[in-house]
CSV table of N, CA, C and O in Angstrom, one decimal:
chain,number,residue,atom,x,y,z
A,9,GLN,N,8.3,-16.9,-5.6
A,9,GLN,CA,9.1,-15.1,-5.4
A,9,GLN,C,8.3,-14.4,-6.5
A,9,GLN,O,7.8,-14.6,-7.2
A,10,VAL,N,8.6,-13.2,-5.2
A,10,VAL,CA,6.7,-12.3,-5.9
A,10,VAL,C,7.6,-11.0,-6.2
A,10,VAL,O,8.1,-10.6,-5.6
A,11,GLN,N,7.8,-10.9,-7.3
A,11,GLN,CA,7.8,-9.1,-7.9
A,11,GLN,C,7.3,-7.8,-7.7
A,11,GLN,O,5.5,-8.7,-8.4
A,12,LEU,N,7.3,-6.7,-6.9
A,12,LEU,CA,6.4,-6.2,-6.8
A,12,LEU,C,6.4,-4.6,-7.4
A,12,LEU,O,8.1,-4.1,-7.2
A,13,VAL,N,6.2,-4.0,-8.7
A,13,VAL,CA,6.6,-3.2,-9.0
A,13,VAL,C,5.3,-1.7,-8.7
A,13,VAL,O,4.3,-1.8,-10.0
A,14,GLU,N,5.8,-1.1,-8.3
A,14,GLU,CA,4.6,0.4,-8.4
A,14,GLU,C,5.4,1.1,-9.8
A,14,GLU,O,6.0,1.2,-10.0
A,15,SER,N,4.1,2.3,-9.8
A,15,SER,CA,4.0,3.5,-10.7
A,15,SER,C,3.4,3.7,-9.9
A,15,SER,O,2.3,3.8,-9.2
A,16,GLY,N,3.1,5.3,-10.5
A,16,GLY,CA,1.9,6.6,-11.0
A,16,GLY,C,2.5,7.2,-10.1
A,16,GLY,O,1.3,8.4,-9.6
A,17,GLY,N,3.9,8.1,-9.0
A,17,GLY,CA,3.5,8.8,-8.3
A,17,GLY,C,4.4,9.5,-9.0
A,17,GLY,O,4.9,9.7,-10.3
A,18,GLY,N,4.6,11.1,-9.0
A,18,GLY,CA,5.3,11.7,-9.1
A,18,GLY,C,5.0,13.2,-8.2
A,18,GLY,O,4.4,13.3,-6.9
A,19,ALA,N,4.7,14.4,-8.7
A,19,ALA,CA,4.7,15.2,-8.0
A,19,ALA,C,3.4,16.4,-8.3
A,19,ALA,O,2.9,17.3,-10.0
A,20,VAL,N,2.9,16.7,-7.3
A,20,VAL,CA,1.5,17.7,-7.4
A,20,VAL,C,1.6,18.3,-6.4
A,20,VAL,O,2.0,19.0,-5.7
A,21,GLN,N,1.1,19.2,-6.7
A,21,GLN,CA,0.3,21.0,-5.6
A,21,GLN,C,-0.6,20.5,-4.5
A,21,GLN,O,-1.5,19.2,-5.0
A,22,ALA,N,-0.6,21.0,-3.2
A,22,ALA,CA,-1.9,20.6,-2.4
A,22,ALA,C,-2.8,20.4,-3.0
A,22,ALA,O,-3.3,21.4,-3.7
A,23,GLY,N,-4.0,19.7,-2.4
A,23,GLY,CA,-5.1,19.5,-2.5
A,23,GLY,C,-5.3,18.4,-4.2
A,23,GLY,O,-7.1,18.5,-4.0
A,24,GLY,N,-3.9,18.0,-4.6
A,24,GLY,CA,-4.2,17.3,-6.1
A,24,GLY,C,-4.4,15.7,-5.7
A,24,GLY,O,-4.4,15.1,-4.5
A,25,SER,N,-4.6,15.2,-6.4
A,25,SER,CA,-4.8,14.2,-6.3
A,25,SER,C,-3.8,13.2,-7.4
A,25,SER,O,-3.1,13.8,-8.2
A,26,LEU,N,-4.0,11.7,-7.1
A,26,LEU,CA,-2.4,11.0,-7.7
A,26,LEU,C,-3.5,9.5,-7.1
A,26,LEU,O,-4.2,9.1,-6.1
A,27,ARG,N,-2.5,8.8,-8.4
A,27,ARG,CA,-3.5,6.9,-8.3
A,27,ARG,C,-2.5,6.4,-8.5
A,27,ARG,O,-1.8,5.9,-9.6
A,28,LEU,N,-1.8,5.6,-7.9
A,28,LEU,CA,-0.9,4.4,-7.7
A,28,LEU,C,-1.7,3.4,-7.8
A,28,LEU,O,-2.0,3.1,-7.3
A,29,SER,N,-0.3,2.4,-8.7
A,29,SER,CA,-0.3,1.2,-8.9
A,29,SER,C,0.5,0.4,-8.7
A,29,SER,O,2.3,0.7,-9.0
A,30,CYS,N,-0.2,-1.0,-8.5
A,30,CYS,CA,1.5,-1.8,-7.9
A,30,CYS,C,1.0,-3.3,-8.6
A,30,CYS,O,0.1,-3.5,-8.2
A,31,ALA,N,1.8,-3.7,-9.3
A,31,ALA,CA,1.9,-4.7,-10.1
A,31,ALA,C,2.8,-6.1,-9.8
A,31,ALA,O,3.6,-6.2,-9.5
A,32,ALA,N,2.0,-7.2,-9.9
A,32,ALA,CA,2.8,-8.7,-9.0
A,32,ALA,C,3.0,-9.6,-9.8
A,32,ALA,O,2.1,-10.0,-10.7
A,33,SER,N,3.7,-10.3,-9.8
A,33,SER,CA,4.8,-11.6,-10.9
A,33,SER,C,3.6,-12.6,-10.6
A,33,SER,O,3.3,-12.9,-11.0
A,34,ALA,N,3.5,-12.2,-9.2
A,34,ALA,CA,3.1,-13.7,-8.8
A,34,ALA,C,2.4,-13.6,-7.8
A,34,ALA,O,1.9,-12.9,-6.6
A,35,TYR,N,0.8,-14.4,-6.9
A,35,TYR,CA,0.4,-14.5,-5.7
A,35,TYR,C,0.3,-16.0,-5.2
A,35,TYR,O,-0.3,-17.1,-6.0
A,36,PRO,N,1.3,-16.1,-4.8
A,36,PRO,CA,1.7,-17.7,-5.3
A,36,PRO,C,0.7,-18.5,-2.9
A,36,PRO,O,0.7,-19.4,-2.9
A,37,TYR,N,0.1,-17.0,-2.6
A,37,TYR,CA,-0.9,-17.5,-1.2
A,37,TYR,C,-2.1,-17.4,-1.8
A,37,TYR,O,-2.6,-16.0,-1.9
A,38,SER,N,-3.4,-18.0,-1.2
A,38,SER,CA,-4.8,-18.0,-1.8
A,38,SER,C,-5.5,-16.9,-0.7
A,38,SER,O,-6.1,-16.4,-0.8
A,39,ILE,N,-4.9,-17.2,0.4
A,39,ILE,CA,-5.1,-16.1,1.8
A,39,ILE,C,-3.7,-14.6,2.1
A,39,ILE,O,-3.1,-15.4,2.7
A,40,TYR,N,-4.3,-13.6,1.5
A,40,TYR,CA,-2.6,-12.8,1.4
A,40,TYR,C,-3.1,-12.0,1.7
A,40,TYR,O,-5.1,-10.5,2.3
A,41,CYS,N,-2.7,-10.7,2.6
A,41,CYS,CA,-2.7,-9.2,2.8
A,41,CYS,C,-1.3,-8.3,1.5
A,41,CYS,O,-0.6,-8.9,1.3
A,42,MET,N,-2.1,-7.3,1.2
A,42,MET,CA,-1.6,-6.2,0.4
A,42,MET,C,-1.8,-5.0,0.7
A,42,MET,O,-2.4,-4.6,1.4
A,43,GLY,N,-0.3,-4.6,1.1
A,43,GLY,CA,-0.6,-2.9,2.1
A,43,GLY,C,0.3,-1.9,1.1
A,43,GLY,O,1.0,-2.3,-0.2
A,44,TRP,N,0.0,-0.4,1.2
A,44,TRP,CA,1.2,0.7,1.0
A,44,TRP,C,1.7,1.2,2.3
A,44,TRP,O,0.6,1.5,3.4
A,45,PHE,N,2.8,1.3,2.1
A,45,PHE,CA,3.6,2.4,2.8
A,45,PHE,C,4.6,3.0,2.3
A,45,PHE,O,4.5,2.9,1.4
A,46,ARG,N,5.0,4.0,3.7
A,46,ARG,CA,5.3,5.1,2.9
A,46,ARG,C,7.2,5.2,3.7
A,46,ARG,O,6.5,5.2,5.0
A,47,GLN,N,8.0,5.9,3.7
A,47,GLN,CA,8.3,6.3,4.3
A,47,GLN,C,9.3,7.5,3.1
A,47,GLN,O,9.9,7.9,2.7
A,48,ALA,N,9.3,8.8,4.8
A,48,ALA,CA,9.6,10.5,4.2
A,48,ALA,C,11.4,10.2,5.6
A,48,ALA,O,11.6,9.1,5.4
A,49,PRO,N,12.5,10.7,4.0
A,49,PRO,CA,13.6,10.9,4.2
A,49,PRO,C,13.5,11.1,6.4
A,49,PRO,O,13.1,12.5,6.5
A,50,GLY,N,14.2,10.7,6.4
A,50,GLY,CA,14.8,10.7,7.9
A,50,GLY,C,13.3,10.4,9.4
A,50,GLY,O,13.5,10.1,9.9
A,51,LYS,N,12.6,9.5,8.1
A,51,LYS,CA,10.9,9.0,9.0
A,51,LYS,C,11.7,8.0,8.6
A,51,LYS,O,12.1,7.1,8.0
A,52,GLU,N,11.1,7.0,9.7
A,52,GLU,CA,11.0,5.3,10.0
A,52,GLU,C,9.3,5.3,8.4
A,52,GLU,O,8.9,5.7,8.3
A,53,ARG,N,9.8,4.0,7.8
A,53,ARG,CA,8.5,3.4,6.9
A,53,ARG,C,6.6,3.5,8.5
A,53,ARG,O,7.1,2.9,9.2
A,54,GLU,N,6.2,3.9,7.4
A,54,GLU,CA,5.0,3.0,8.1
A,54,GLU,C,3.8,3.0,7.2
A,54,GLU,O,3.7,3.1,6.3
A,55,VAL,N,3.0,2.5,7.6
A,55,VAL,CA,1.6,1.6,7.2
A,55,VAL,C,0.7,2.9,6.9
A,55,VAL,O,1.0,4.4,7.1
A,56,VAL,N,0.8,3.2,5.2
A,56,VAL,CA,-0.6,3.8,4.6
A,56,VAL,C,-2.2,3.2,4.7
A,56,VAL,O,-3.1,4.0,5.2
A,57,ALA,N,-2.2,2.0,3.9
A,57,ALA,CA,-3.1,1.0,3.8
A,57,ALA,C,-2.7,0.0,3.9
A,57,ALA,O,-1.9,-0.4,2.9
A,58,THR,N,-3.8,-1.1,4.4
A,58,THR,CA,-4.2,-2.8,3.6
A,58,THR,C,-5.2,-3.5,3.6
A,58,THR,O,-5.8,-2.9,3.7
A,59,ILE,N,-5.5,-4.1,2.8
A,59,ILE,CA,-6.0,-4.8,2.2
A,59,ILE,C,-6.0,-6.3,1.8
A,59,ILE,O,-4.9,-6.8,1.8
A,60,ASP,N,-7.0,-6.7,2.1
A,60,ASP,CA,-7.0,-8.1,2.6
A,60,ASP,C,-7.5,-9.2,1.0
A,60,ASP,O,-8.0,-8.4,0.5
A,61,ASN,N,-7.8,-10.9,1.2
A,61,ASN,CA,-7.8,-11.4,0.0
A,61,ASN,C,-9.8,-10.6,-0.4
A,61,ASN,O,-10.0,-11.3,-1.1
A,62,ASP,N,-9.8,-10.7,0.7
A,62,ASP,CA,-11.0,-11.4,1.6
A,62,ASP,C,-11.9,-9.0,0.9
A,62,ASP,O,-13.1,-9.0,0.7
A,63,GLY,N,-11.2,-8.3,0.5
A,63,GLY,CA,-11.5,-6.8,-0.2
A,63,GLY,C,-11.6,-6.1,1.7
A,63,GLY,O,-11.5,-4.7,1.4
A,64,SER,N,-11.2,-6.3,2.5
A,64,SER,CA,-10.9,-5.7,3.6
A,64,SER,C,-10.2,-5.0,3.9
A,64,SER,O,-9.0,-5.3,4.2
A,65,THR,N,-10.1,-3.7,4.1
A,65,THR,CA,-9.3,-2.6,4.3
A,65,THR,C,-9.3,-2.0,5.8
A,65,THR,O,-9.9,-1.8,6.7
A,66,ARG,N,-7.7,-1.8,5.7
A,66,ARG,CA,-7.5,-0.9,6.9
A,66,ARG,C,-6.8,0.5,7.0
A,66,ARG,O,-5.9,0.7,5.8
A,67,TYR,N,-7.2,1.7,7.6
A,67,TYR,CA,-5.8,2.8,7.4
A,67,TYR,C,-5.8,3.9,8.2
A,67,TYR,O,-5.8,3.3,9.4
A,68,ALA,N,-4.9,4.1,7.7
A,68,ALA,CA,-3.7,4.9,9.3
A,68,ALA,C,-4.6,6.4,9.3
A,68,ALA,O,-5.4,5.8,8.4
A,69,ASP,N,-4.4,6.5,10.2
A,69,ASP,CA,-5.3,7.1,11.0
A,69,ASP,C,-5.1,9.3,10.1
A,69,ASP,O,-6.4,9.9,9.9
A,70,SER,N,-3.9,8.9,10.0
A,70,SER,CA,-4.0,10.7,9.0
A,70,SER,C,-4.3,10.6,7.8
A,70,SER,O,-4.2,11.2,7.1
A,71,VAL,N,-4.9,8.6,6.7
A,71,VAL,CA,-4.8,9.2,5.6
A,71,VAL,C,-6.5,9.0,5.1
A,71,VAL,O,-6.9,8.9,4.9
A,72,LYS,N,-6.9,8.4,6.6
A,72,LYS,CA,-8.7,8.3,6.5
A,72,LYS,C,-9.4,9.1,5.9
A,72,LYS,O,-8.9,11.1,6.4
A,73,GLY,N,-10.1,8.9,5.0
A,73,GLY,CA,-11.2,10.3,4.2
A,73,GLY,C,-9.7,10.7,2.8
A,73,GLY,O,-11.1,11.1,2.5
A,74,ARG,N,-9.3,10.3,2.6
A,74,ARG,CA,-8.6,11.4,2.1
A,74,ARG,C,-8.2,9.9,0.3
A,74,ARG,O,-7.8,10.3,-0.1
A,75,PHE,N,-7.2,8.4,1.6
A,75,PHE,CA,-6.9,8.4,0.2
A,75,PHE,C,-7.8,6.4,0.5
A,75,PHE,O,-8.7,6.1,1.2
A,76,THR,N,-7.8,6.2,-0.9
A,76,THR,CA,-9.1,4.4,-0.8
A,76,THR,C,-7.8,3.7,-1.4
A,76,THR,O,-6.7,3.5,-2.0
A,77,ILE,N,-7.4,2.2,-0.3
A,77,ILE,CA,-7.1,1.8,-1.5
A,77,ILE,C,-7.7,0.5,-1.8
A,77,ILE,O,-8.6,0.0,-1.2
A,78,SER,N,-7.4,-0.2,-3.4
A,78,SER,CA,-8.5,-1.1,-4.2
A,78,SER,C,-7.5,-1.7,-5.1
A,78,SER,O,-6.0,-2.0,-4.6
A,79,GLN,N,-8.3,-3.2,-5.5
A,79,GLN,CA,-7.8,-4.7,-5.9
A,79,GLN,C,-9.2,-4.5,-6.2
A,79,GLN,O,-10.2,-5.5,-5.7
A,80,ASP,N,-9.3,-4.9,-7.9
A,80,ASP,CA,-10.8,-5.2,-8.1
A,80,ASP,C,-11.0,-6.0,-7.9
A,80,ASP,O,-12.5,-6.7,-8.2
A,81,ASN,N,-10.0,-7.4,-8.0
A,81,ASN,CA,-10.6,-8.7,-7.8
A,81,ASN,C,-9.2,-9.6,-7.2
A,81,ASN,O,-8.4,-9.0,-7.4
A,82,THR,N,-9.1,-10.2,-7.1
A,82,THR,CA,-7.9,-10.4,-6.0
A,82,THR,C,-7.0,-11.5,-7.4
A,82,THR,O,-7.5,-11.6,-8.6
A,83,LYS,N,-5.7,-11.3,-6.8
A,83,LYS,CA,-4.8,-11.3,-7.9
A,83,LYS,C,-4.2,-10.2,-9.0
A,83,LYS,O,-4.0,-11.0,-9.9
A,84,ASN,N,-5.4,-9.3,-8.4
A,84,ASN,CA,-5.4,-8.1,-10.0
A,84,ASN,C,-4.2,-7.3,-9.1
A,84,ASN,O,-3.9,-7.0,-7.8
A,85,PRO,N,-3.8,-6.3,-9.9
A,85,PRO,CA,-3.2,-5.2,-9.5
A,85,PRO,C,-4.0,-4.0,-8.7
A,85,PRO,O,-5.0,-3.9,-8.0
A,86,LEU,N,-2.6,-4.0,-7.6
A,86,LEU,CA,-3.0,-3.5,-6.5
A,86,LEU,C,-2.9,-1.7,-6.5
A,86,LEU,O,-2.0,-1.2,-7.3
A,87,TYR,N,-3.9,-0.7,-6.2
A,87,TYR,CA,-4.0,0.7,-6.7
A,87,TYR,C,-4.2,1.5,-4.8
A,87,TYR,O,-5.0,1.1,-4.1
A,88,LEU,N,-3.8,2.4,-4.9
A,88,LEU,CA,-4.2,4.0,-3.8
A,88,LEU,C,-4.8,5.0,-4.7
A,88,LEU,O,-3.9,5.7,-5.4
A,89,GLN,N,-5.3,5.1,-4.1
A,89,GLN,CA,-5.5,6.2,-4.8
A,89,GLN,C,-5.9,7.4,-3.6
A,89,GLN,O,-6.2,7.3,-2.7
A,90,MET,N,-5.2,8.3,-4.0
A,90,MET,CA,-5.1,9.5,-3.2
A,90,MET,C,-5.3,11.3,-4.1
A,90,MET,O,-5.1,11.6,-4.6
A,91,ASN,N,-6.4,11.8,-2.8
A,91,ASN,CA,-7.2,12.9,-3.0
A,91,ASN,C,-6.8,13.7,-1.8
A,91,ASN,O,-6.5,13.2,-0.7
A,92,GLY,N,-7.1,15.0,-2.5
A,92,GLY,CA,-6.9,15.9,-0.8
A,92,GLY,C,-5.6,15.7,-0.5
A,92,GLY,O,-5.1,16.3,0.4
A,93,LEU,N,-4.0,15.8,-1.1
A,93,LEU,CA,-3.1,15.9,-0.5
A,93,LEU,C,-2.5,16.3,-0.6
A,93,LEU,O,-2.8,17.9,-0.4
A,94,LYS,N,-1.7,16.6,1.4
A,94,LYS,CA,-0.5,17.5,1.6
A,94,LYS,C,0.5,17.4,1.5
A,94,LYS,O,1.0,16.5,1.2
A,95,PRO,N,1.2,18.6,1.5
A,95,PRO,CA,2.9,18.0,1.8
A,95,PRO,C,3.2,17.1,2.4
A,95,PRO,O,4.5,16.9,2.3
A,96,GLU,N,2.5,17.2,3.7
A,96,GLU,CA,3.6,16.0,5.0
A,96,GLU,C,3.0,14.4,3.8
A,96,GLU,O,3.5,13.6,4.9
A,97,ASP,N,2.5,14.4,3.1
A,97,ASP,CA,2.1,13.1,2.8
A,97,ASP,C,3.6,12.6,1.5
A,97,ASP,O,3.5,11.8,0.4
A,98,THR,N,4.5,14.1,1.5
A,98,THR,CA,5.5,13.5,0.8
A,98,THR,C,6.3,12.7,0.9
A,98,THR,O,6.7,12.7,2.5
A,99,ALA,N,6.8,11.6,-0.1
A,99,ALA,CA,7.1,10.3,0.8
A,99,ALA,C,7.2,9.5,-0.1
A,99,ALA,O,6.5,9.2,-1.3
A,100,MET,N,8.2,8.3,-0.5
A,100,MET,CA,8.6,6.9,-1.2
A,100,MET,C,7.0,6.0,-0.3
A,100,MET,O,7.4,5.5,0.7
A,101,TYR,N,6.7,5.7,-1.4
A,101,TYR,CA,5.3,5.0,-1.4
A,101,TYR,C,6.1,3.4,-1.5
A,101,TYR,O,6.1,3.1,-3.2
A,102,TYR,N,5.2,2.2,-1.1
A,102,TYR,CA,5.9,1.1,-1.2
A,102,TYR,C,4.8,0.1,-1.5
A,102,TYR,O,3.7,0.2,-0.4
A,103,CYS,N,4.4,-0.9,-2.4
A,103,CYS,CA,3.8,-1.9,-2.2
A,103,CYS,C,4.1,-3.3,-1.4
A,103,CYS,O,5.5,-3.4,-1.6
A,104,ALA,N,3.7,-3.5,-0.9
A,104,ALA,CA,4.0,-4.7,0.5
A,104,ALA,C,3.5,-6.1,0.3
A,104,ALA,O,1.4,-6.0,0.3
A,105,TYR,N,3.1,-7.3,0.1
A,105,TYR,CA,2.9,-8.1,-0.2
A,105,TYR,C,3.3,-9.0,1.3
A,105,TYR,O,4.4,-9.3,1.5
A,106,ASN,N,2.5,-10.0,1.6
A,106,ASN,CA,2.8,-11.4,2.1
A,106,ASN,C,1.2,-11.7,2.5
A,106,ASN,O,0.3,-11.7,2.2
A,107,ARG,N,1.9,-13.6,2.8
A,107,ARG,CA,0.7,-14.5,3.5
A,107,ARG,C,-0.3,-13.9,4.3
A,107,ARG,O,0.6,-12.9,5.4
A,108,ARG,N,-1.5,-13.9,5.1
A,108,ARG,CA,-2.6,-13.4,6.2
A,108,ARG,C,-2.8,-14.4,6.1
A,108,ARG,O,-3.3,-16.1,6.4
A,109,THR,N,-2.5,-14.8,8.1
A,109,THR,CA,-3.3,-15.6,8.8
A,109,THR,C,-4.8,-15.4,8.3
A,109,THR,O,-4.9,-15.0,9.3
A,110,TRP,N,-5.3,-16.7,8.5
A,110,TRP,CA,-6.7,-17.3,8.3
A,110,TRP,C,-7.7,-16.1,9.8
A,110,TRP,O,-7.5,-16.6,10.5
A,111,GLY,N,-8.6,-15.6,9.5
A,111,GLY,CA,-9.4,-14.7,11.0
A,111,GLY,C,-9.0,-14.0,11.0
A,111,GLY,O,-9.6,-13.4,12.5
A,112,VAL,N,-7.5,-13.6,10.9
A,112,VAL,CA,-6.5,-12.4,11.1
A,112,VAL,C,-6.6,-10.6,10.8
A,112,VAL,O,-6.5,-10.9,9.0
A,113,LEU,N,-6.7,-9.8,11.0
A,113,LEU,CA,-6.7,-8.7,10.2
A,113,LEU,C,-5.0,-9.1,9.4
A,113,LEU,O,-4.3,-9.2,11.0
A,114,CYS,N,-5.0,-8.1,8.6
A,114,CYS,CA,-4.0,-8.0,7.6
A,114,CYS,C,-2.9,-6.7,8.5
A,114,CYS,O,-3.9,-6.1,9.5
A,115,PRO,N,-1.9,-6.9,9.6
A,115,PRO,CA,-1.4,-6.5,10.5
A,115,PRO,C,-1.2,-4.8,9.4
A,115,PRO,O,-1.2,-4.9,8.1
A,116,MET,N,-0.7,-3.9,10.3
A,116,MET,CA,-0.1,-2.4,9.8
A,116,MET,C,1.5,-2.3,10.5
A,116,MET,O,1.9,-0.8,10.8
A,117,VAL,N,2.5,-3.1,10.4
A,117,VAL,CA,3.5,-3.2,10.3
A,117,VAL,C,4.1,-3.2,9.3
A,117,VAL,O,4.0,-4.1,9.0
A,118,PRO,N,5.5,-2.5,9.2
A,118,PRO,CA,6.4,-2.7,8.2
A,118,PRO,C,7.2,-3.9,8.3
A,118,PRO,O,6.5,-4.7,7.1
A,119,ASP,N,7.7,-4.8,9.4
A,119,ASP,CA,8.0,-5.9,9.2
A,119,ASP,C,7.0,-7.2,9.5
A,119,ASP,O,7.5,-8.2,9.5
A,120,ARG,N,6.2,-7.7,9.3
A,120,ARG,CA,5.2,-8.2,8.6
A,120,ARG,C,5.1,-8.4,7.5
A,120,ARG,O,4.3,-10.0,7.9
A,121,PHE,N,5.1,-7.3,6.7
A,121,PHE,CA,5.4,-8.0,4.9
A,121,PHE,C,6.6,-8.9,4.5
A,121,PHE,O,7.7,-8.0,5.3
A,122,GLY,N,6.9,-9.5,4.2
A,122,GLY,CA,8.3,-10.2,3.5
A,122,GLY,C,8.2,-9.8,2.0
A,122,GLY,O,9.3,-10.1,1.8
A,123,TYR,N,7.5,-10.0,1.6
A,123,TYR,CA,7.6,-8.7,-0.1
A,123,TYR,C,7.8,-7.5,-0.7
A,123,TYR,O,6.2,-6.9,-0.2
A,124,TRP,N,8.4,-6.5,-1.0
A,124,TRP,CA,8.4,-5.3,-1.4
A,124,TRP,C,8.8,-4.7,-2.4
A,124,TRP,O,9.6,-5.3,-3.5
A,125,GLY,N,8.2,-3.6,-3.4
A,125,GLY,CA,8.6,-3.4,-3.9
A,125,GLY,C,9.7,-2.4,-3.9
A,125,GLY,O,10.2,-2.3,-3.7
A,126,GLN,N,10.6,-1.3,-5.2
A,126,GLN,CA,11.4,-0.6,-5.5
A,126,GLN,C,10.8,0.5,-5.0
A,126,GLN,O,11.9,1.7,-4.0
A,127,GLY,N,9.3,1.1,-5.1
A,127,GLY,CA,9.1,2.3,-4.5
A,127,GLY,C,8.8,3.6,-5.4
A,127,GLY,O,8.9,3.4,-6.5
A,128,THR,N,7.7,3.9,-5.3
A,128,THR,CA,7.3,5.6,-6.0
A,128,THR,C,7.3,6.8,-5.1
A,128,THR,O,7.0,6.4,-4.4
A,129,GLN,N,7.9,7.5,-6.3
A,129,GLN,CA,8.2,8.9,-5.5
A,129,GLN,C,7.1,9.8,-5.7
A,129,GLN,O,6.6,9.8,-6.7
A,130,VAL,N,6.0,9.8,-4.3
A,130,VAL,CA,5.3,11.3,-4.2
A,130,VAL,C,5.7,12.3,-3.7
A,130,VAL,O,6.2,12.6,-2.7
A,131,THR,N,5.8,13.5,-4.5
A,131,THR,CA,6.5,15.2,-4.1
A,131,THR,C,4.9,16.1,-4.1
A,131,THR,O,4.3,16.1,-4.9
A,132,VAL,N,4.2,16.5,-2.8
A,132,VAL,CA,3.6,16.9,-2.6
A,132,VAL,C,4.3,18.8,-2.5
A,132,VAL,O,4.8,19.0,-1.8
A,133,SER,N,3.8,19.6,-3.5
A,133,SER,CA,4.4,21.0,-3.2
A,133,SER,C,3.0,22.5,-2.7
A,133,SER,O,2.1,21.6,-2.7
A,134,SER,N,2.8,22.8,-1.7
A,134,SER,CA,2.4,24.1,-1.2
A,134,SER,C,1.7,24.9,-2.0
A,134,SER,O,2.8,24.8,-2.7
């Protein structure tokens, strides 16, 4: 069983920055994907960024150039550096983890991830 705990959310003005963290209780898979997803009220959960155990990253078009997903070493906390925040970035942000198929990039859809944190709220005011 994997427990994920997010932190670092808060309220900022447009143009500001936040750094989200995700701590995992265990990493049972040697080949894995981790990701950040977000869900705004009345909207579906969507991908923000993913990273695999080799460090390969993928980003949603809406955050490219502004957000950076990172993990210092495999099986260490996951981070999401968010710069240039916009009001449309307001959402609950979730960390996710799952086994990765060798040779395949991390999926960019929520239903391909089996472990989820409780989320951390990010609110960006104009």
